[in-house]
mmCIF file with all atom_site columns, C-alpha atoms in Angstrom:
data_model
loop_
_atom_site.group_PDB
_atom_site.id
_atom_site.type_symbol
_atom_site.label_atom_id
_atom_site.label_alt_id
_atom_site.label_comp_id
_atom_site.label_asym_id
_atom_site.label_entity_id
_atom_site.label_seq_id
_atom_site.pdbx_PDB_ins_code
_atom_site.Cartn_x
_atom_site.Cartn_y
_atom_site.Cartn_z
_atom_site.occupancy
_atom_site.B_iso_or_equiv
_atom_site.pdbx_formal_charge
_atom_site.auth_seq_id
_atom_site.auth_comp_id
_atom_site.auth_asym_id
_atom_site.auth_atom_id
_atom_site.pdbx_PDB_model_num
ATOM 1   C CA . ASP C 1 1   ? 101.042 117.974 99.310  1.00 0.00 ? 1   ASP C CA 1
ATOM 2   C CA . ALA C 1 2   ? 102.772 114.772 98.218  1.00 0.00 ? 2   ALA C CA 1
ATOM 3   C CA . GLY C 1 3   ? 100.646 111.685 98.305  1.00 0.00 ? 3   GLY C CA 1
ATOM 4   C CA . VAL C 1 4   ? 101.871 108.225 99.171  1.00 0.00 ? 4   VAL C CA 1
ATOM 5   C CA . THR C 1 5   ? 105.158 107.431 97.485  1.00 0.00 ? 5   THR C CA 1
ATOM 6   C CA . GLN C 1 6   ? 106.816 104.056 96.959  1.00 0.00 ? 6   GLN C CA 1
ATOM 7   C CA . SER C 1 7   ? 110.241 102.966 95.776  1.00 0.00 ? 7   SER C CA 1
ATOM 8   C CA . PRO C 1 8   ? 111.459 101.389 93.649  1.00 0.00 ? 8   PRO C CA 1
ATOM 9   C CA . THR C 1 9   ? 108.902 101.325 90.835  1.00 0.00 ? 9   THR C CA 1
ATOM 10  C CA . HIS C 1 10  ? 110.084 98.017  89.427  1.00 0.00 ? 10  HIS C CA 1
ATOM 11  C CA . LEU C 1 11  ? 112.359 95.318  90.772  1.00 0.00 ? 11  LEU C CA 1
ATOM 12  C CA . ILE C 1 12  ? 113.653 92.022  89.418  1.00 0.00 ? 12  ILE C CA 1
ATOM 13  C CA . LYS C 1 13  ? 115.053 89.445  91.841  1.00 0.00 ? 13  LYS C CA 1
ATOM 14  C CA . THR C 1 14  ? 116.115 85.810  91.741  1.00 0.00 ? 14  THR C CA 1
ATOM 15  C CA . ARG C 1 15  ? 114.549 83.013  93.768  1.00 0.00 ? 15  ARG C CA 1
ATOM 16  C CA . GLY C 1 16  ? 116.034 82.807  97.258  1.00 0.00 ? 16  GLY C CA 1
ATOM 17  C CA . GLN C 1 17  ? 117.082 86.440  97.380  1.00 0.00 ? 17  GLN C CA 1
ATOM 18  C CA . GLN C 1 18  ? 115.802 89.076  99.765  1.00 0.00 ? 18  GLN C CA 1
ATOM 19  C CA . VAL C 1 19  ? 114.081 92.354  98.864  1.00 0.00 ? 19  VAL C CA 1
ATOM 20  C CA . THR C 1 20  ? 113.203 95.600  100.650 1.00 0.00 ? 20  THR C CA 1
ATOM 21  C CA . LEU C 1 21  ? 110.425 97.888  99.465  1.00 0.00 ? 21  LEU C CA 1
ATOM 22  C CA . ARG C 1 22  ? 109.884 101.401 100.790 1.00 0.00 ? 22  ARG C CA 1
ATOM 23  C CA . CYS C 1 23  ? 106.870 103.607 101.412 1.00 0.00 ? 23  CYS C CA 1
ATOM 24  C CA . SER C 1 24  ? 106.394 107.202 102.522 1.00 0.00 ? 24  SER C CA 1
ATOM 25  C CA . PRO C 1 25  ? 102.901 108.009 103.770 1.00 0.00 ? 25  PRO C CA 1
ATOM 26  C CA . LYS C 1 26  ? 100.751 110.969 102.881 1.00 0.00 ? 26  LYS C CA 1
ATOM 27  C CA . SER C 1 27  ? 101.566 114.011 104.961 1.00 0.00 ? 27  SER C CA 1
ATOM 28  C CA . GLY C 1 28  ? 99.830  113.858 108.347 1.00 0.00 ? 28  GLY C CA 1
ATOM 29  C CA . HIS C 1 29  ? 99.161  110.124 108.223 1.00 0.00 ? 29  HIS C CA 1
ATOM 30  C CA . ASP C 1 30  ? 100.494 107.867 110.968 1.00 0.00 ? 30  ASP C CA 1
ATOM 31  C CA . THR C 1 31  ? 99.463  104.397 109.795 1.00 0.00 ? 31  THR C CA 1
ATOM 32  C CA . VAL C 1 32  ? 100.861 102.342 106.947 1.00 0.00 ? 32  VAL C CA 1
ATOM 33  C CA . SER C 1 33  ? 99.397  99.153  105.491 1.00 0.00 ? 33  SER C CA 1
ATOM 34  C CA . TRP C 1 34  ? 100.940 96.839  102.921 1.00 0.00 ? 34  TRP C CA 1
ATOM 35  C CA . TYR C 1 35  ? 99.139  94.748  100.304 1.00 0.00 ? 35  TYR C CA 1
ATOM 36  C CA . GLN C 1 36  ? 100.128 92.178  97.704  1.00 0.00 ? 36  GLN C CA 1
ATOM 37  C CA . GLN C 1 37  ? 98.258  92.132  94.414  1.00 0.00 ? 37  GLN C CA 1
ATOM 38  C CA . ALA C 1 38  ? 98.799  89.190  92.094  1.00 0.00 ? 38  ALA C CA 1
ATOM 39  C CA . LEU C 1 39  ? 97.867  89.601  88.441  1.00 0.00 ? 39  LEU C CA 1
ATOM 40  C CA . GLY C 1 40  ? 94.107  89.596  87.932  1.00 0.00 ? 40  GLY C CA 1
ATOM 41  C CA . GLN C 1 41  ? 93.295  89.527  91.648  1.00 0.00 ? 41  GLN C CA 1
ATOM 42  C CA . GLY C 1 42  ? 92.336  92.011  94.306  1.00 0.00 ? 42  GLY C CA 1
ATOM 43  C CA . PRO C 1 43  ? 94.946  93.221  96.798  1.00 0.00 ? 43  PRO C CA 1
ATOM 44  C CA . GLN C 1 44  ? 95.608  90.939  99.774  1.00 0.00 ? 44  GLN C CA 1
ATOM 45  C CA . PHE C 1 45  ? 96.313  92.526  103.177 1.00 0.00 ? 45  PHE C CA 1
ATOM 46  C CA . ILE C 1 46  ? 99.820  91.747  104.462 1.00 0.00 ? 46  ILE C CA 1
ATOM 47  C CA . PHE C 1 47  ? 100.097 93.853  107.624 1.00 0.00 ? 47  PHE C CA 1
ATOM 48  C CA . GLN C 1 48  ? 99.568  97.253  109.167 1.00 0.00 ? 48  GLN C CA 1
ATOM 49  C CA . TYR C 1 49  ? 102.024 99.398  111.131 1.00 0.00 ? 49  TYR C CA 1
ATOM 50  C CA . TYR C 1 50  ? 101.194 102.043 113.694 1.00 0.00 ? 50  TYR C CA 1
ATOM 51  C CA . GLU C 1 51  ? 103.521 103.692 116.208 1.00 0.00 ? 51  GLU C CA 1
ATOM 52  C CA . GLU C 1 52  ? 106.390 101.605 114.845 1.00 0.00 ? 52  GLU C CA 1
ATOM 53  C CA . GLU C 1 53  ? 104.675 98.321  115.676 1.00 0.00 ? 53  GLU C CA 1
ATOM 54  C CA . GLU C 1 54  ? 102.854 95.712  113.636 1.00 0.00 ? 54  GLU C CA 1
ATOM 55  C CA . ARG C 1 55  ? 99.238  96.087  114.687 1.00 0.00 ? 55  ARG C CA 1
ATOM 56  C CA . GLN C 1 56  ? 97.472  93.618  112.424 1.00 0.00 ? 56  GLN C CA 1
ATOM 57  C CA . ARG C 1 57  ? 98.628  90.872  110.087 1.00 0.00 ? 57  ARG C CA 1
ATOM 58  C CA . GLY C 1 58  ? 97.027  89.002  107.235 1.00 0.00 ? 58  GLY C CA 1
ATOM 59  C CA . ASN C 1 59  ? 97.639  85.414  106.208 1.00 0.00 ? 59  ASN C CA 1
ATOM 60  C CA . PHE C 1 60  ? 101.256 85.763  105.098 1.00 0.00 ? 60  PHE C CA 1
ATOM 61  C CA . PRO C 1 61  ? 104.280 83.728  106.228 1.00 0.00 ? 61  PRO C CA 1
ATOM 62  C CA . ASP C 1 62  ? 107.041 85.062  108.457 1.00 0.00 ? 62  ASP C CA 1
ATOM 63  C CA . ARG C 1 63  ? 109.188 85.600  105.356 1.00 0.00 ? 63  ARG C CA 1
ATOM 64  C CA . PHE C 1 64  ? 107.242 88.841  105.084 1.00 0.00 ? 64  PHE C CA 1
ATOM 65  C CA . SER C 1 65  ? 108.312 91.371  107.684 1.00 0.00 ? 65  SER C CA 1
ATOM 66  C CA . GLY C 1 66  ? 108.161 95.093  108.037 1.00 0.00 ? 66  GLY C CA 1
ATOM 67  C CA . HIS C 1 67  ? 109.275 98.140  109.880 1.00 0.00 ? 67  HIS C CA 1
ATOM 68  C CA . GLN C 1 68  ? 107.947 101.608 110.565 1.00 0.00 ? 68  GLN C CA 1
ATOM 69  C CA . PHE C 1 69  ? 110.243 104.511 111.335 1.00 0.00 ? 69  PHE C CA 1
ATOM 70  C CA . PRO C 1 70  ? 109.623 107.488 113.662 1.00 0.00 ? 70  PRO C CA 1
ATOM 71  C CA . ASN C 1 71  ? 108.738 109.652 110.638 1.00 0.00 ? 71  ASN C CA 1
ATOM 72  C CA . TYR C 1 72  ? 105.977 107.079 109.807 1.00 0.00 ? 72  TYR C CA 1
ATOM 73  C CA . SER C 1 73  ? 107.670 105.803 106.658 1.00 0.00 ? 73  SER C CA 1
ATOM 74  C CA . SER C 1 74  ? 107.773 102.047 106.301 1.00 0.00 ? 74  SER C CA 1
ATOM 75  C CA . GLU C 1 75  ? 109.644 99.159  104.739 1.00 0.00 ? 75  GLU C CA 1
ATOM 76  C CA . LEU C 1 76  ? 108.452 95.752  103.608 1.00 0.00 ? 76  LEU C CA 1
ATOM 77  C CA . ASN C 1 77  ? 111.038 92.974  103.614 1.00 0.00 ? 77  ASN C CA 1
ATOM 78  C CA . VAL C 1 78  ? 110.603 89.629  101.934 1.00 0.00 ? 78  VAL C CA 1
ATOM 79  C CA . ASN C 1 79  ? 113.152 86.870  102.522 1.00 0.00 ? 79  ASN C CA 1
ATOM 80  C CA . ALA C 1 80  ? 113.821 83.688  100.558 1.00 0.00 ? 80  ALA C CA 1
ATOM 81  C CA . LEU C 1 81  ? 111.867 84.898  97.541  1.00 0.00 ? 81  LEU C CA 1
ATOM 82  C CA . LEU C 1 82  ? 109.650 82.442  95.678  1.00 0.00 ? 82  LEU C CA 1
ATOM 83  C CA . LEU C 1 83  ? 108.332 82.702  92.145  1.00 0.00 ? 83  LEU C CA 1
ATOM 84  C CA . GLY C 1 84  ? 104.866 83.144  93.658  1.00 0.00 ? 84  GLY C CA 1
ATOM 85  C CA . ASP C 1 85  ? 105.984 86.367  95.347  1.00 0.00 ? 85  ASP C CA 1
ATOM 86  C CA . SER C 1 86  ? 105.897 88.087  91.968  1.00 0.00 ? 86  SER C CA 1
ATOM 87  C CA . ALA C 1 87  ? 103.201 90.735  92.300  1.00 0.00 ? 87  ALA C CA 1
ATOM 88  C CA . LEU C 1 88  ? 102.396 94.408  92.628  1.00 0.00 ? 88  LEU C CA 1
ATOM 89  C CA . TYR C 1 89  ? 103.078 95.514  96.208  1.00 0.00 ? 89  TYR C CA 1
ATOM 90  C CA . LEU C 1 90  ? 100.911 98.388  97.343  1.00 0.00 ? 90  LEU C CA 1
ATOM 91  C CA . CYS C 1 91  ? 101.361 100.643 100.311 1.00 0.00 ? 91  CYS C CA 1
ATOM 92  C CA . ALA C 1 92  ? 98.473  102.603 101.807 1.00 0.00 ? 92  ALA C CA 1
ATOM 93  C CA . SER C 1 93  ? 98.469  105.258 104.488 1.00 0.00 ? 93  SER C CA 1
ATOM 94  C CA . SER C 1 94  ? 95.726  106.507 106.761 1.00 0.00 ? 94  SER C CA 1
ATOM 95  C CA . LEU C 1 95  ? 95.157  108.541 109.887 1.00 0.00 ? 95  LEU C CA 1
ATOM 96  C CA . GLY C 1 96  ? 94.431  105.695 112.223 1.00 0.00 ? 96  GLY C CA 1
ATOM 97  C CA . GLY C 1 97  ? 93.944  102.099 111.218 1.00 0.00 ? 97  GLY C CA 1
ATOM 98  C CA . SER C 1 98  ? 90.303  101.966 110.241 1.00 0.00 ? 98  SER C CA 1
ATOM 99  C CA . HIS C 1 99  ? 89.956  105.172 108.287 1.00 0.00 ? 99  HIS C CA 1
ATOM 100 C CA . GLU C 1 100 ? 90.068  106.061 104.609 1.00 0.00 ? 100 GLU C CA 1
ATOM 101 C CA . GLN C 1 101 ? 93.162  104.649 102.976 1.00 0.00 ? 101 GLN C CA 1
ATOM 102 C CA . TYR C 1 102 ? 95.261  106.358 100.328 1.00 0.00 ? 102 TYR C CA 1
ATOM 103 C CA . PHE C 1 103 ? 97.343  104.168 98.065  1.00 0.00 ? 103 PHE C CA 1
ATOM 104 C CA . GLY C 1 104 ? 100.710 104.651 96.442  1.00 0.00 ? 104 GLY C CA 1
ATOM 105 C CA . PRO C 1 105 ? 101.519 103.672 92.842  1.00 0.00 ? 105 PRO C CA 1
ATOM 106 C CA . GLY C 1 106 ? 102.977 100.334 93.898  1.00 0.00 ? 106 GLY C CA 1
ATOM 107 C CA . THR C 1 107 ? 106.204 98.420  93.342  1.00 0.00 ? 107 THR C CA 1
ATOM 108 C CA . ARG C 1 108 ? 106.177 95.721  90.666  1.00 0.00 ? 108 ARG C CA 1
ATOM 109 C CA . LEU C 1 109 ? 108.313 92.792  91.891  1.00 0.00 ? 109 LEU C CA 1
ATOM 110 C CA . THR C 1 110 ? 109.304 90.067  89.476  1.00 0.00 ? 110 THR C CA 1
ATOM 111 C CA . VAL C 1 111 ? 111.007 86.940  90.824  1.00 0.00 ? 111 VAL C CA 1
ATOM 112 C CA . THR C 1 112 ? 112.815 84.802  88.259  1.00 0.00 ? 112 THR C CA 1
ATOM 113 C CA . LYS G 2 1   ? 87.069  85.815  108.147 1.00 0.00 ? 1   LYS G CA 1
ATOM 114 C CA . GLN G 2 2   ? 85.665  88.533  105.913 1.00 0.00 ? 2   GLN G CA 1
ATOM 115 C CA . GLU G 2 3   ? 85.018  87.433  102.330 1.00 0.00 ? 3   GLU G CA 1
ATOM 116 C CA . VAL G 2 4   ? 84.313  90.038  99.653  1.00 0.00 ? 4   VAL G CA 1
ATOM 117 C CA . THR G 2 5   ? 82.783  89.142  96.293  1.00 0.00 ? 5   THR G CA 1
ATOM 118 C CA . GLN G 2 6   ? 82.265  91.362  93.257  1.00 0.00 ? 6   GLN G CA 1
ATOM 119 C CA . ILE G 2 7   ? 79.844  90.623  90.450  1.00 0.00 ? 7   ILE G CA 1
ATOM 120 C CA . PRO G 2 8   ? 80.185  90.720  87.505  1.00 0.00 ? 8   PRO G CA 1
ATOM 121 C CA . ALA G 2 9   ? 83.890  90.003  86.986  1.00 0.00 ? 9   ALA G CA 1
ATOM 122 C CA . ALA G 2 10  ? 83.796  91.893  83.682  1.00 0.00 ? 10  ALA G CA 1
ATOM 123 C CA . LEU G 2 11  ? 81.340  94.238  82.021  1.00 0.00 ? 11  LEU G CA 1
ATOM 124 C CA . SER G 2 12  ? 81.256  95.864  78.593  1.00 0.00 ? 12  SER G CA 1
ATOM 125 C CA . VAL G 2 13  ? 78.772  98.644  77.850  1.00 0.00 ? 13  VAL G CA 1
ATOM 126 C CA . PRO G 2 14  ? 78.259  101.292 75.154  1.00 0.00 ? 14  PRO G CA 1
ATOM 127 C CA . GLU G 2 15  ? 79.065  104.881 75.989  1.00 0.00 ? 15  GLU G CA 1
ATOM 128 C CA . GLY G 2 16  ? 76.271  106.781 77.730  1.00 0.00 ? 16  GLY G CA 1
ATOM 129 C CA . GLU G 2 17  ? 74.794  103.791 79.517  1.00 0.00 ? 17  GLU G CA 1
ATOM 130 C CA . ASN G 2 18  ? 74.078  103.822 83.252  1.00 0.00 ? 18  ASN G CA 1
ATOM 131 C CA . LEU G 2 19  ? 75.491  100.831 85.092  1.00 0.00 ? 19  LEU G CA 1
ATOM 132 C CA . VAL G 2 20  ? 75.660  99.161  88.492  1.00 0.00 ? 20  VAL G CA 1
ATOM 133 C CA . LEU G 2 21  ? 78.554  97.244  90.005  1.00 0.00 ? 21  LEU G CA 1
ATOM 134 C CA . ASN G 2 22  ? 77.880  94.923  92.917  1.00 0.00 ? 22  ASN G CA 1
ATOM 135 C CA . CYS G 2 23  ? 79.862  94.034  96.017  1.00 0.00 ? 23  CYS G CA 1
ATOM 136 C CA . SER G 2 24  ? 78.894  91.602  98.768  1.00 0.00 ? 24  SER G CA 1
ATOM 137 C CA . PHE G 2 25  ? 80.592  90.795  102.066 1.00 0.00 ? 25  PHE G CA 1
ATOM 138 C CA . THR G 2 26  ? 80.076  88.090  104.663 1.00 0.00 ? 26  THR G CA 1
ATOM 139 C CA . ASP G 2 27  ? 80.655  89.899  107.982 1.00 0.00 ? 27  ASP G CA 1
ATOM 140 C CA . SER G 2 28  ? 78.487  92.942  108.674 1.00 0.00 ? 28  SER G CA 1
ATOM 141 C CA . ALA G 2 29  ? 80.771  94.185  111.479 1.00 0.00 ? 29  ALA G CA 1
ATOM 142 C CA . ILE G 2 30  ? 82.586  96.688  109.292 1.00 0.00 ? 30  ILE G CA 1
ATOM 143 C CA . TYR G 2 31  ? 84.049  100.139 109.903 1.00 0.00 ? 31  TYR G CA 1
ATOM 144 C CA . ASN G 2 32  ? 83.630  101.405 106.368 1.00 0.00 ? 32  ASN G CA 1
ATOM 145 C CA . LEU G 2 33  ? 83.496  100.414 102.720 1.00 0.00 ? 33  LEU G CA 1
ATOM 146 C CA . GLN G 2 34  ? 85.620  102.009 100.043 1.00 0.00 ? 34  GLN G CA 1
ATOM 147 C CA . TRP G 2 35  ? 85.364  101.871 96.251  1.00 0.00 ? 35  TRP G CA 1
ATOM 148 C CA . PHE G 2 36  ? 88.538  102.206 94.211  1.00 0.00 ? 36  PHE G CA 1
ATOM 149 C CA . ARG G 2 37  ? 89.449  102.490 90.573  1.00 0.00 ? 37  ARG G CA 1
ATOM 150 C CA . GLN G 2 38  ? 92.580  100.844 89.195  1.00 0.00 ? 38  GLN G CA 1
ATOM 151 C CA . ASP G 2 39  ? 94.028  101.404 85.745  1.00 0.00 ? 39  ASP G CA 1
ATOM 152 C CA . PRO G 2 40  ? 96.225  98.620  84.289  1.00 0.00 ? 40  PRO G CA 1
ATOM 153 C CA . GLY G 2 41  ? 99.503  98.260  86.188  1.00 0.00 ? 41  GLY G CA 1
ATOM 154 C CA . LYS G 2 42  ? 98.763  101.264 88.380  1.00 0.00 ? 42  LYS G CA 1
ATOM 155 C CA . GLY G 2 43  ? 97.919  101.933 91.995  1.00 0.00 ? 43  GLY G CA 1
ATOM 156 C CA . LEU G 2 44  ? 94.450  102.457 93.444  1.00 0.00 ? 44  LEU G CA 1
ATOM 157 C CA . THR G 2 45  ? 92.485  105.681 93.250  1.00 0.00 ? 45  THR G CA 1
ATOM 158 C CA . SER G 2 46  ? 89.843  106.143 95.927  1.00 0.00 ? 46  SER G CA 1
ATOM 159 C CA . LEU G 2 47  ? 86.413  106.968 94.498  1.00 0.00 ? 47  LEU G CA 1
ATOM 160 C CA . LEU G 2 48  ? 84.056  106.906 97.462  1.00 0.00 ? 48  LEU G CA 1
ATOM 161 C CA . LEU G 2 49  ? 84.188  106.043 101.152 1.00 0.00 ? 49  LEU G CA 1
ATOM 162 C CA . ILE G 2 50  ? 81.061  105.072 103.058 1.00 0.00 ? 50  ILE G CA 1
ATOM 163 C CA . GLN G 2 51  ? 81.266  104.953 106.833 1.00 0.00 ? 51  GLN G CA 1
ATOM 164 C CA . SER G 2 52  ? 79.419  102.114 108.561 1.00 0.00 ? 52  SER G CA 1
ATOM 165 C CA . SER G 2 53  ? 76.786  104.546 109.852 1.00 0.00 ? 53  SER G CA 1
ATOM 166 C CA . GLN G 2 54  ? 76.045  105.904 106.371 1.00 0.00 ? 54  GLN G CA 1
ATOM 167 C CA . ARG G 2 55  ? 73.764  104.547 103.653 1.00 0.00 ? 55  ARG G CA 1
ATOM 168 C CA . GLU G 2 56  ? 75.244  106.210 100.577 1.00 0.00 ? 56  GLU G CA 1
ATOM 169 C CA . GLN G 2 57  ? 77.794  108.636 99.172  1.00 0.00 ? 57  GLN G CA 1
ATOM 170 C CA . THR G 2 58  ? 77.818  110.586 95.928  1.00 0.00 ? 58  THR G CA 1
ATOM 171 C CA . SER G 2 59  ? 80.587  112.158 93.885  1.00 0.00 ? 59  SER G CA 1
ATOM 172 C CA . GLY G 2 60  ? 79.767  113.545 90.458  1.00 0.00 ? 60  GLY G CA 1
ATOM 173 C CA . ARG G 2 61  ? 78.430  110.723 88.271  1.00 0.00 ? 61  ARG G CA 1
ATOM 174 C CA . LEU G 2 62  ? 79.151  108.126 90.962  1.00 0.00 ? 62  LEU G CA 1
ATOM 175 C CA . ASN G 2 63  ? 76.838  106.959 93.726  1.00 0.00 ? 63  ASN G CA 1
ATOM 176 C CA . ALA G 2 64  ? 77.650  104.214 96.198  1.00 0.00 ? 64  ALA G CA 1
ATOM 177 C CA . SER G 2 65  ? 75.200  102.609 98.594  1.00 0.00 ? 65  SER G CA 1
ATOM 178 C CA . LEU G 2 66  ? 75.742  100.427 101.629 1.00 0.00 ? 66  LEU G CA 1
ATOM 179 C CA . ASP G 2 67  ? 73.387  97.938  103.255 1.00 0.00 ? 67  ASP G CA 1
ATOM 180 C CA . LYS G 2 68  ? 75.252  96.384  106.169 1.00 0.00 ? 68  LYS G CA 1
ATOM 181 C CA . SER G 2 69  ? 72.433  94.110  107.244 1.00 0.00 ? 69  SER G CA 1
ATOM 182 C CA . SER G 2 70  ? 72.388  92.339  103.882 1.00 0.00 ? 70  SER G CA 1
ATOM 183 C CA . GLY G 2 71  ? 76.138  92.609  103.349 1.00 0.00 ? 71  GLY G CA 1
ATOM 184 C CA . ARG G 2 72  ? 75.877  94.520  100.095 1.00 0.00 ? 72  ARG G CA 1
ATOM 185 C CA . SER G 2 73  ? 77.137  97.634  98.387  1.00 0.00 ? 73  SER G CA 1
ATOM 186 C CA . THR G 2 74  ? 76.531  98.947  94.901  1.00 0.00 ? 74  THR G CA 1
ATOM 187 C CA . LEU G 2 75  ? 78.412  101.469 92.793  1.00 0.00 ? 75  LEU G CA 1
ATOM 188 C CA . TYR G 2 76  ? 76.229  103.288 90.299  1.00 0.00 ? 76  TYR G CA 1
ATOM 189 C CA . ILE G 2 77  ? 77.900  105.047 87.375  1.00 0.00 ? 77  ILE G CA 1
ATOM 190 C CA . ALA G 2 78  ? 75.726  107.419 85.390  1.00 0.00 ? 78  ALA G CA 1
ATOM 191 C CA . ALA G 2 79  ? 76.237  108.283 81.720  1.00 0.00 ? 79  ALA G CA 1
ATOM 192 C CA . SER G 2 80  ? 79.344  106.132 81.321  1.00 0.00 ? 80  SER G CA 1
ATOM 193 C CA . GLN G 2 81  ? 82.285  107.404 79.260  1.00 0.00 ? 81  GLN G CA 1
ATOM 194 C CA . PRO G 2 82  ? 85.230  105.613 77.596  1.00 0.00 ? 82  PRO G CA 1
ATOM 195 C CA . GLY G 2 83  ? 87.479  107.197 80.242  1.00 0.00 ? 83  GLY G CA 1
ATOM 196 C CA . ASP G 2 84  ? 85.611  105.191 82.891  1.00 0.00 ? 84  ASP G CA 1
ATOM 197 C CA . SER G 2 85  ? 87.192  102.006 81.521  1.00 0.00 ? 85  SER G CA 1
ATOM 198 C CA . ALA G 2 86  ? 89.187  100.472 84.383  1.00 0.00 ? 86  ALA G CA 1
ATOM 199 C CA . THR G 2 87  ? 88.935  97.849  87.116  1.00 0.00 ? 87  THR G CA 1
ATOM 200 C CA . TYR G 2 88  ? 86.708  98.814  90.032  1.00 0.00 ? 88  TYR G CA 1
ATOM 201 C CA . LEU G 2 89  ? 87.526  97.367  93.426  1.00 0.00 ? 89  LEU G CA 1
ATOM 202 C CA . CYS G 2 90  ? 85.381  97.194  96.516  1.00 0.00 ? 90  CYS G CA 1
ATOM 203 C CA . ALA G 2 91  ? 87.162  97.072  99.887  1.00 0.00 ? 91  ALA G CA 1
ATOM 204 C CA . VAL G 2 92  ? 85.673  96.461  103.308 1.00 0.00 ? 92  VAL G CA 1
ATOM 205 C CA . GLY G 2 93  ? 87.388  98.174  106.224 1.00 0.00 ? 93  GLY G CA 1
ATOM 206 C CA . GLY G 2 94  ? 87.640  96.117  109.387 1.00 0.00 ? 94  GLY G CA 1
ATOM 207 C CA . ASN G 2 95  ? 89.569  96.474  112.625 1.00 0.00 ? 95  ASN G CA 1
ATOM 208 C CA . ASN G 2 96  ? 92.894  97.751  111.320 1.00 0.00 ? 96  ASN G CA 1
ATOM 209 C CA . ASP G 2 97  ? 92.710  95.869  108.040 1.00 0.00 ? 97  ASP G CA 1
ATOM 210 C CA . MET G 2 98  ? 90.965  96.038  104.693 1.00 0.00 ? 98  MET G CA 1
ATOM 211 C CA . ARG G 2 99  ? 89.666  93.171  102.572 1.00 0.00 ? 99  ARG G CA 1
ATOM 212 C CA . PHE G 2 100 ? 89.224  93.493  98.841  1.00 0.00 ? 100 PHE G CA 1
ATOM 213 C CA . GLY G 2 101 ? 87.097  91.847  96.228  1.00 0.00 ? 101 GLY G CA 1
ATOM 214 C CA . ALA G 2 102 ? 88.677  90.635  92.980  1.00 0.00 ? 102 ALA G CA 1
ATOM 215 C CA . GLY G 2 103 ? 87.250  93.596  91.089  1.00 0.00 ? 103 GLY G CA 1
ATOM 216 C CA . THR G 2 104 ? 84.998  94.257  88.100  1.00 0.00 ? 104 THR G CA 1
ATOM 217 C CA . ARG G 2 105 ? 86.770  95.058  84.842  1.00 0.00 ? 105 ARG G CA 1
ATOM 218 C CA . LEU G 2 106 ? 84.686  97.698  83.045  1.00 0.00 ? 106 LEU G CA 1
ATOM 219 C CA . THR G 2 107 ? 85.003  98.534  79.362  1.00 0.00 ? 107 THR G CA 1
ATOM 220 C CA . VAL G 2 108 ? 83.009  101.462 77.973  1.00 0.00 ? 108 VAL G CA 1
ATOM 221 C CA . LYS G 2 109 ? 82.907  101.414 74.172  1.00 0.00 ? 109 LYS G CA 1
ATOM 222 C CA . PRO G 2 110 ? 82.702  104.676 72.183  1.00 0.00 ? 110 PRO G CA 1
#
């Protein structure tokens, strides 16, 4: 049984560009949450998707958007990248929104 | 807004020592509390999940407790080993979100 997978592993972008990160949930899970983890800090909740809709959102600007597909996989899009967007982006899946979360290995985004 | 604090920020102990990591949160209206381990540059590995109706959970050398009324959780690690060296994160599960502390960086010296 594959766990949560994320792609790509690493990404380098330039300020002002746009980026798309991808996540496939653990088999049987229907909910995907995204987190941003800056160096030396705990993960910060970005948003959660369920039934292809954003169900909850953290304190992130509209430059951060997402999508969930019918197969429950998800994408995180970030527009107009800033240097401060450099971080590890983590995806977590769960069965329902308030249940145990399983995390993927993350995507390391570097903005230069 | 839920605030989660972990103390200490870093801890160094000799191998074999028992230790306690602390987590506090400001809003007691939680669904669950989860402890994670994170190795440098890696994702999160779930260690223990405590539902809001539970008081503690155990897995091997790990024991986690939850006191909702005081807004506290502890992670107890027995007989620590060098392989336990990592950052330990506490996360409080709310209504369709999860809030993390900044973590405790643990070093176990041989």
